[in-house]
């Protein structure tokens, strides 16, 4: 039997700041399968972002494990982690995080360029078609609206066809219409591309798109609802 | 108090957190201030005092009587007979060479009538011809006392003297010789260098002055003491000013860096400034906060700069003193002294540069609106750069610079040339954003193709931080321009001198008295030396040259006389365009006609066929300028007669050097050995042509050693600035680097990106700097040098040297990126992405 795409096993994260301990995540266990959208809901400071960072192998649990295809992320070497981010994980941020000096096309192809892919430009154009921004390839981020920027960020996150898509409050900075477009794209990422999508959100609409809703409070999972 | 508290929180605390960058900024200012103060202190010490050290013994004179070619000693009787209450003292002043220690000032004085009061009780030495009196300072250094014997060379003769006594004269070092013995030793029979006049306090000074003017010939000069010192200082003015201006370049580079540092400070604190404004702080308060930061850098940098400068001055004194002695006038360096006025000036300069540089970014800070505090997410502020508009302003400044450079000198100073230089630098600084933008756009595809995503990100990054990168490029380019312009000027000058040496030095051997003489000293050869040399087998011709210091229209120059026919036959003297060498030289013999050097002509506004009134001895002689020739051994200027003419007016003028031409077919080396053997009893140097040329080139290279040092400091300041700015850039773009890690960039790729960006910065700076350097070299060669020194320099850019130097600077810029690159790669992506 294949191991789950993404699994957290009793993962906890404790931060030490000025001698004080902060338990950002306590004893969280999750299993996430391909082609699904999982929403993390909860108030600010409940541990959503920490969980996303652990799932994206940007950070590591203080105790417990985070496993991607059965391999613990904390056992991976730096080169393996870099390769993971290049090929298997994509990120979408609340504030878009586009590089202002690069054009839309260059922003989208960037992960592929970093990975040394020869088809970077072609793949980037495909993704821009998918998000319906093919006519903006030579524009700069400051020339776009918030919704357009987030769609470019989605295109970038999926440029390398990652298996895992991590989205942190992707609609937090958008109006309703733009937010709905982005949510549709998230659903598409799971349905069409088979990605395992994990999204942190305050938005009820975003939570409604998810197959599974996980409620967090004070770093713990207090409820899991399946749609 | 509130302002102080705000200053501490908003300014001091961040500076303490960012210690490395704070230190780099302070060191940059310190180096700039240090160099300025070093050149000033070293220049003051190297030019020392030109006052006669005899004053420490006999007291300050009231007047000095002097004449070109020497004062006829027969005037002493006439002066002594005048019905005035004044004392007249004949003086000869020269440099002798002591066996043990080298050069020493020697005064010939009348031992009989001019003995210091303190010595009056002691009997005179029996043989005044063999007796010397040594100053107490010199005696202490040499550990000699009365009765000891010392070997002293005057002109080309070495003699042993008995120390008849010591003269108490504080720390001054000199030797006294009886005047008759001095005249004999220097072949200066019947001539004095000057007559010192001491007017009694009970006498009417103006009456004495009037009587003297009425008695003496019109060609004689009656000067106040200190005139010589003032003249020498004036003569050195152009040299010192040019050094000073070069030293200011480091401060200019430092100014760019302060501007950059305060700009970074403003950008980083935009949110805090917005908050301050939102809670009621006035714009003026914000302005003063940032000017206060600049003031802090200026003060700290200036104080450190004073310490650096004092230390650097010790090293610079010797270099500057060397040049002064070789090219201008004899001078004994004094101790480097740091006066309160120099300290105050240094602090004022450092603070002024820092505060003025910070004005623009501080004004930008005071424009920050309170709404900046409301912005969610601390997005980096992109100040809009109007690259095209700035380019237009830059071109305007360039045109004005070209026009200004044509203005004539003011009081001998090439002020317009300096102003044109500053305008050219400003023009470059304004063009920098357009160049960076152009480079970024123009190399985007090539960079991506060559270096992959790192290359793309590096060129894009340059344009994205245009406000910052163009300032760094401007600073680097200024330092490179200085290096390039001075390099081209010195290289061109060197090539011009080498070509000139080829035309000027045509003899096989050159003979002069041994020992090192300054540019204003012309020790005499014994009268029989020329005859001895002429008799040596293999010698075809001997041209004996007679040189002496003279004054024309209040400025010092050298009067000389040689054999025009020999020069015409063997030499290749080059005259200004349109002047025929052969006919000019033929026209000199036996006639009141002269040739003058180009610097002399430029200084005095003299042209061919002009008539000069030359004071020679007792007479004012009208001479016609037959031609103007190129001359690079000294900017003091030469007026050259044919020997027959000058000796008519100044008979008994001794020869000061000989040019010896070897017969064709004879072995020059063998002839040299034969000449040396015949002159064994004379203290002379017999130098072959090759050695003399090499010596001339060595003196030339040594003259510019201090210039190269100044360039090095300017480059160092620019490098510090580049490292500082790259570090600031890394800190300000940390979110971008964090994002790249999320997107799959390896730490090595981040490092490579920063190094590429440093490399592109270096390329942009080199392009701008070399272009500006080329333009500045034209200003240096055709305006500043011409107006300061009067020389024509042929343009010969040392391309290989420039290529090497700019490559080195580029490599150093890349190296300056190493630490920032490592810092960028070590950033924690989680922390920086989620900063708000």
PDB file of C-alpha atoms in Angstrom, chain B residues 443-623:
ATOM      1  CA  UNK B 443      21.903  42.588 -20.739  1.00  0.00           C
ATOM      2  CA  UNK B 444      18.785  40.840 -19.500  1.00  0.00           C
ATOM      3  CA  UNK B 445      18.678  38.148 -22.169  1.00  0.00           C
ATOM      4  CA  UNK B 446      22.426  37.632 -22.227  1.00  0.00           C
ATOM      5  CA  UNK B 447      22.605  37.402 -18.427  1.00  0.00           C
ATOM      6  CA  UNK B 448      19.816  34.880 -18.325  1.00  0.00           C
ATOM      7  CA  UNK B 449      21.423  32.844 -21.075  1.00  0.00           C
ATOM      8  CA  UNK B 450      24.870  32.930 -19.475  1.00  0.00           C
ATOM      9  CA  UNK B 451      24.002  32.700 -15.796  1.00  0.00           C
ATOM     10  CA  UNK B 452      20.467  31.307 -15.667  1.00  0.00           C
ATOM     11  CA  UNK B 453      17.923  32.598 -13.124  1.00  0.00           C
ATOM     12  CA  UNK B 454      20.679  34.101 -10.964  1.00  0.00           C
ATOM     13  CA  UNK B 455      21.738  36.297 -13.877  1.00  0.00           C
ATOM     14  CA  UNK B 456      18.180  37.333 -14.634  1.00  0.00           C
ATOM     15  CA  UNK B 457      17.513  38.165 -10.992  1.00  0.00           C
ATOM     16  CA  UNK B 458      20.811  40.059 -10.648  1.00  0.00           C
ATOM     17  CA  UNK B 459      20.212  42.440 -13.591  1.00  0.00           C
ATOM     18  CA  UNK B 460      16.580  42.886 -12.644  1.00  0.00           C
ATOM     19  CA  UNK B 461      17.590  43.556  -9.067  1.00  0.00           C
ATOM     20  CA  UNK B 462      19.894  46.380 -10.143  1.00  0.00           C
ATOM     21  CA  UNK B 463      17.060  48.244 -11.820  1.00  0.00           C
ATOM     22  CA  UNK B 464      14.601  47.449  -9.046  1.00  0.00           C
ATOM     23  CA  UNK B 465      16.727  49.257  -6.437  1.00  0.00           C
ATOM     24  CA  UNK B 466      17.667  52.022  -8.838  1.00  0.00           C
ATOM     25  CA  UNK B 467      17.810  54.771  -6.236  1.00  0.00           C
ATOM     26  CA  UNK B 468      20.325  52.779  -4.218  1.00  0.00           C
ATOM     27  CA  UNK B 469      22.346  51.126  -6.963  1.00  0.00           C
ATOM     28  CA  UNK B 470      22.829  54.321  -8.947  1.00  0.00           C
ATOM     29  CA  UNK B 471      24.341  56.013  -5.883  1.00  0.00           C
ATOM     30  CA  UNK B 472      26.765  53.114  -5.331  1.00  0.00           C
ATOM     31  CA  UNK B 473      27.627  53.140  -9.018  1.00  0.00           C
ATOM     32  CA  UNK B 474      28.147  56.896  -8.807  1.00  0.00           C
ATOM     33  CA  UNK B 475      30.524  56.567  -5.854  1.00  0.00           C
ATOM     34  CA  UNK B 476      32.513  53.772  -7.445  1.00  0.00           C
ATOM     35  CA  UNK B 477      32.579  55.549 -10.792  1.00  0.00           C
ATOM     36  CA  UNK B 478      33.935  58.725  -9.168  1.00  0.00           C
ATOM     37  CA  UNK B 479      36.824  56.805  -7.645  1.00  0.00           C
ATOM     38  CA  UNK B 480      37.456  54.941 -10.905  1.00  0.00           C
ATOM     39  CA  UNK B 481      37.311  58.218 -12.837  1.00  0.00           C
ATOM     40  CA  UNK B 482      39.898  59.727 -10.553  1.00  0.00           C
ATOM     41  CA  UNK B 483      42.123  56.704 -11.015  1.00  0.00           C
ATOM     42  CA  UNK B 484      41.647  56.721 -14.781  1.00  0.00           C
ATOM     43  CA  UNK B 485      42.040  60.478 -15.302  1.00  0.00           C
ATOM     44  CA  UNK B 486      45.150  60.737 -13.183  1.00  0.00           C
ATOM     45  CA  UNK B 487      46.475  57.547 -14.759  1.00  0.00           C
ATOM     46  CA  UNK B 488      45.957  58.989 -18.255  1.00  0.00           C
ATOM     47  CA  UNK B 489      47.441  62.337 -17.235  1.00  0.00           C
ATOM     48  CA  UNK B 490      50.506  60.779 -15.610  1.00  0.00           C
ATOM     49  CA  UNK B 491      50.892  58.253 -18.424  1.00  0.00           C
ATOM     50  CA  UNK B 492      50.643  60.993 -21.035  1.00  0.00           C
ATOM     51  CA  UNK B 493      53.020  63.175 -19.065  1.00  0.00           C
ATOM     52  CA  UNK B 494      55.491  60.329 -18.701  1.00  0.00           C
ATOM     53  CA  UNK B 495      55.415  59.590 -22.396  1.00  0.00           C
ATOM     54  CA  UNK B 496      55.819  63.284 -23.185  1.00  0.00           C
ATOM     55  CA  UNK B 497      58.804  63.473 -20.824  1.00  0.00           C
ATOM     56  CA  UNK B 498      60.383  60.360 -22.344  1.00  0.00           C
ATOM     57  CA  UNK B 499      60.096  61.856 -25.813  1.00  0.00           C
ATOM     58  CA  UNK B 500      61.444  65.138 -24.505  1.00  0.00           C
ATOM     59  CA  UNK B 501      64.380  63.427 -22.797  1.00  0.00           C
ATOM     60  CA  UNK B 502      65.212  61.933 -26.156  1.00  0.00           C
ATOM     61  CA  UNK B 503      65.445  65.395 -27.673  1.00  0.00           C
ATOM     62  CA  UNK B 504      66.956  67.168 -24.676  1.00  0.00           C
ATOM     63  CA  UNK B 505      69.604  64.737 -23.484  1.00  0.00           C
ATOM     64  CA  UNK B 506      71.801  64.180 -26.518  1.00  0.00           C
ATOM     65  CA  UNK B 507      75.248  64.286 -24.945  1.00  0.00           C
ATOM     66  CA  UNK B 508      77.085  61.102 -24.016  1.00  0.00           C
ATOM     67  CA  UNK B 509      78.184  62.264 -20.569  1.00  0.00           C
ATOM     68  CA  UNK B 510      76.985  64.841 -18.067  1.00  0.00           C
ATOM     69  CA  UNK B 511      79.256  66.236 -15.395  1.00  0.00           C
ATOM     70  CA  UNK B 512      78.195  68.207 -12.334  1.00  0.00           C
ATOM     71  CA  UNK B 513      79.335  68.626  -8.707  1.00  0.00           C
ATOM     72  CA  UNK B 514      78.617  65.568  -6.600  1.00  0.00           C
ATOM     73  CA  UNK B 515      75.787  65.563  -4.079  1.00  0.00           C
ATOM     74  CA  UNK B 516      72.090  66.130  -4.435  1.00  0.00           C
ATOM     75  CA  UNK B 517      71.071  69.642  -5.392  1.00  0.00           C
ATOM     76  CA  UNK B 518      67.540  70.998  -5.192  1.00  0.00           C
ATOM     77  CA  UNK B 519      65.903  72.572  -8.216  1.00  0.00           C
ATOM     78  CA  UNK B 520      66.976  76.064  -7.118  1.00  0.00           C
ATOM     79  CA  UNK B 521      70.596  75.165  -6.397  1.00  0.00           C
ATOM     80  CA  UNK B 522      73.340  75.319  -8.989  1.00  0.00           C
ATOM     81  CA  UNK B 523      76.660  74.382  -7.384  1.00  0.00           C
ATOM     82  CA  UNK B 524      79.599  75.539  -9.467  1.00  0.00           C
ATOM     83  CA  UNK B 525      82.316  73.529 -11.147  1.00  0.00           C
ATOM     84  CA  UNK B 526      85.894  74.620 -10.804  1.00  0.00           C
ATOM     85  CA  UNK B 527      86.964  76.767 -13.739  1.00  0.00           C
ATOM     86  CA  UNK B 528      89.514  74.246 -15.006  1.00  0.00           C
ATOM     87  CA  UNK B 529      87.191  71.226 -15.200  1.00  0.00           C
ATOM     88  CA  UNK B 530      85.978  71.954 -18.732  1.00  0.00           C
ATOM     89  CA  UNK B 531      89.538  72.243 -19.970  1.00  0.00           C
ATOM     90  CA  UNK B 532      90.545  68.973 -18.304  1.00  0.00           C
ATOM     91  CA  UNK B 533      87.649  67.134 -19.883  1.00  0.00           C
ATOM     92  CA  UNK B 534      88.205  68.621 -23.336  1.00  0.00           C
ATOM     93  CA  UNK B 535      91.732  67.222 -23.332  1.00  0.00           C
ATOM     94  CA  UNK B 536      90.586  63.634 -22.803  1.00  0.00           C
ATOM     95  CA  UNK B 537      91.058  61.527 -25.971  1.00  0.00           C
ATOM     96  CA  UNK B 538      87.754  60.668 -27.561  1.00  0.00           C
ATOM     97  CA  UNK B 539      85.989  63.833 -26.478  1.00  0.00           C
ATOM     98  CA  UNK B 540      84.676  65.721 -29.475  1.00  0.00           C
ATOM     99  CA  UNK B 541      82.893  68.660 -27.810  1.00  0.00           C
ATOM    100  CA  UNK B 542      82.198  70.030 -24.341  1.00  0.00           C
ATOM    101  CA  UNK B 543      79.286  72.356 -23.731  1.00  0.00           C
ATOM    102  CA  UNK B 544      79.711  74.103 -20.394  1.00  0.00           C
ATOM    103  CA  UNK B 545      76.407  75.307 -19.057  1.00  0.00           C
ATOM    104  CA  UNK B 546      76.116  78.153 -16.566  1.00  0.00           C
ATOM    105  CA  UNK B 547      72.953  78.330 -14.488  1.00  0.00           C
ATOM    106  CA  UNK B 548      71.789  80.647 -11.761  1.00  0.00           C
ATOM    107  CA  UNK B 549      68.611  81.471  -9.913  1.00  0.00           C
ATOM    108  CA  UNK B 550      66.977  84.673 -10.925  1.00  0.00           C
ATOM    109  CA  UNK B 551      63.817  86.618 -10.415  1.00  0.00           C
ATOM    110  CA  UNK B 552      61.663  88.000 -13.154  1.00  0.00           C
ATOM    111  CA  UNK B 553      58.528  89.984 -12.385  1.00  0.00           C
ATOM    112  CA  UNK B 554      58.564  88.693  -8.819  1.00  0.00           C
ATOM    113  CA  UNK B 555      58.714  85.011  -9.778  1.00  0.00           C
ATOM    114  CA  UNK B 556      61.646  82.683  -9.557  1.00  0.00           C
ATOM    115  CA  UNK B 557      63.139  81.081 -12.633  1.00  0.00           C
ATOM    116  CA  UNK B 558      66.472  79.813 -13.877  1.00  0.00           C
ATOM    117  CA  UNK B 559      68.799  81.796 -16.061  1.00  0.00           C
ATOM    118  CA  UNK B 560      71.213  79.743 -18.113  1.00  0.00           C
ATOM    119  CA  UNK B 561      73.793  79.933 -20.815  1.00  0.00           C
ATOM    120  CA  UNK B 562      75.303  77.285 -23.051  1.00  0.00           C
ATOM    121  CA  UNK B 563      76.942  76.930 -26.393  1.00  0.00           C
ATOM    122  CA  UNK B 564      74.140  77.487 -28.891  1.00  0.00           C
ATOM    123  CA  UNK B 565      76.226  76.171 -31.755  1.00  0.00           C
ATOM    124  CA  UNK B 566      76.909  72.855 -30.002  1.00  0.00           C
ATOM    125  CA  UNK B 567      73.229  72.549 -29.119  1.00  0.00           C
ATOM    126  CA  UNK B 568      72.307  73.284 -32.714  1.00  0.00           C
ATOM    127  CA  UNK B 569      74.782  70.721 -34.047  1.00  0.00           C
ATOM    128  CA  UNK B 570      74.210  67.900 -31.608  1.00  0.00           C
ATOM    129  CA  UNK B 571      70.909  68.573 -29.913  1.00  0.00           C
ATOM    130  CA  UNK B 572      67.274  68.142 -30.920  1.00  0.00           C
ATOM    131  CA  UNK B 573      65.714  70.907 -28.877  1.00  0.00           C
ATOM    132  CA  UNK B 574      62.029  71.152 -29.790  1.00  0.00           C
ATOM    133  CA  UNK B 575      60.395  74.514 -30.237  1.00  0.00           C
ATOM    134  CA  UNK B 576      56.762  75.463 -30.432  1.00  0.00           C
ATOM    135  CA  UNK B 577      55.072  74.837 -33.775  1.00  0.00           C
ATOM    136  CA  UNK B 578      56.152  77.240 -36.481  1.00  0.00           C
ATOM    137  CA  UNK B 579      59.535  78.049 -34.893  1.00  0.00           C
ATOM    138  CA  UNK B 580      62.643  76.864 -36.710  1.00  0.00           C
ATOM    139  CA  UNK B 581      65.224  75.391 -34.376  1.00  0.00           C
ATOM    140  CA  UNK B 582      68.259  75.958 -36.552  1.00  0.00           C
ATOM    141  CA  UNK B 583      67.689  79.612 -37.330  1.00  0.00           C
ATOM    142  CA  UNK B 584      66.727  80.387 -33.740  1.00  0.00           C
ATOM    143  CA  UNK B 585      69.873  78.862 -32.264  1.00  0.00           C
ATOM    144  CA  UNK B 586      72.089  80.474 -34.892  1.00  0.00           C
ATOM    145  CA  UNK B 587      70.656  83.863 -33.994  1.00  0.00           C
ATOM    146  CA  UNK B 588      71.728  83.698 -30.337  1.00  0.00           C
ATOM    147  CA  UNK B 589      75.507  83.899 -30.447  1.00  0.00           C
ATOM    148  CA  UNK B 590      76.944  87.257 -29.439  1.00  0.00           C
ATOM    149  CA  UNK B 591      73.538  88.950 -29.485  1.00  0.00           C
ATOM    150  CA  UNK B 592      71.050  90.012 -26.873  1.00  0.00           C
ATOM    151  CA  UNK B 593      68.675  87.255 -27.774  1.00  0.00           C
ATOM    152  CA  UNK B 594      67.338  84.428 -25.630  1.00  0.00           C
ATOM    153  CA  UNK B 595      65.189  81.336 -25.838  1.00  0.00           C
ATOM    154  CA  UNK B 596      62.656  80.700 -23.062  1.00  0.00           C
ATOM    155  CA  UNK B 597      60.970  77.527 -21.887  1.00  0.00           C
ATOM    156  CA  UNK B 598      57.243  77.003 -22.422  1.00  0.00           C
ATOM    157  CA  UNK B 599      56.353  77.246 -18.678  1.00  0.00           C
ATOM    158  CA  UNK B 600      58.213  80.576 -18.477  1.00  0.00           C
ATOM    159  CA  UNK B 601      56.406  81.862 -21.558  1.00  0.00           C
ATOM    160  CA  UNK B 602      53.012  80.819 -20.197  1.00  0.00           C
ATOM    161  CA  UNK B 603      53.609  82.213 -16.728  1.00  0.00           C
ATOM    162  CA  UNK B 604      54.704  85.626 -18.005  1.00  0.00           C
ATOM    163  CA  UNK B 605      52.610  85.843 -21.136  1.00  0.00           C
ATOM    164  CA  UNK B 606      55.721  85.924 -23.334  1.00  0.00           C
ATOM    165  CA  UNK B 607      55.706  85.267 -27.097  1.00  0.00           C
ATOM    166  CA  UNK B 608      58.389  84.970 -29.730  1.00  0.00           C
ATOM    167  CA  UNK B 609      59.926  88.348 -30.637  1.00  0.00           C
ATOM    168  CA  UNK B 610      58.818  89.941 -27.350  1.00  0.00           C
ATOM    169  CA  UNK B 611      61.392  92.067 -25.544  1.00  0.00           C
ATOM    170  CA  UNK B 612      62.252  91.260 -21.938  1.00  0.00           C
ATOM    171  CA  UNK B 613      63.949  93.644 -19.465  1.00  0.00           C
ATOM    172  CA  UNK B 614      66.269  91.347 -17.538  1.00  0.00           C
ATOM    173  CA  UNK B 615      68.043  92.608 -14.422  1.00  0.00           C
ATOM    174  CA  UNK B 616      71.535  91.133 -14.686  1.00  0.00           C
ATOM    175  CA  UNK B 617      74.077  92.174 -12.100  1.00  0.00           C
ATOM    176  CA  UNK B 618      74.256  95.976 -12.149  1.00  0.00           C
ATOM    177  CA  UNK B 619      72.347  96.353 -15.393  1.00  0.00           C
ATOM    178  CA  UNK B 620      68.903  96.094 -16.895  1.00  0.00           C
ATOM    179  CA  UNK B 621      69.391  94.327 -20.193  1.00  0.00           C
ATOM    180  CA  UNK B 622      66.813  94.298 -23.017  1.00  0.00           C
ATOM    181  CA  UNK B 623      66.726  90.927 -24.745  1.00  0.00           C
TER     182      UNK B 623
END
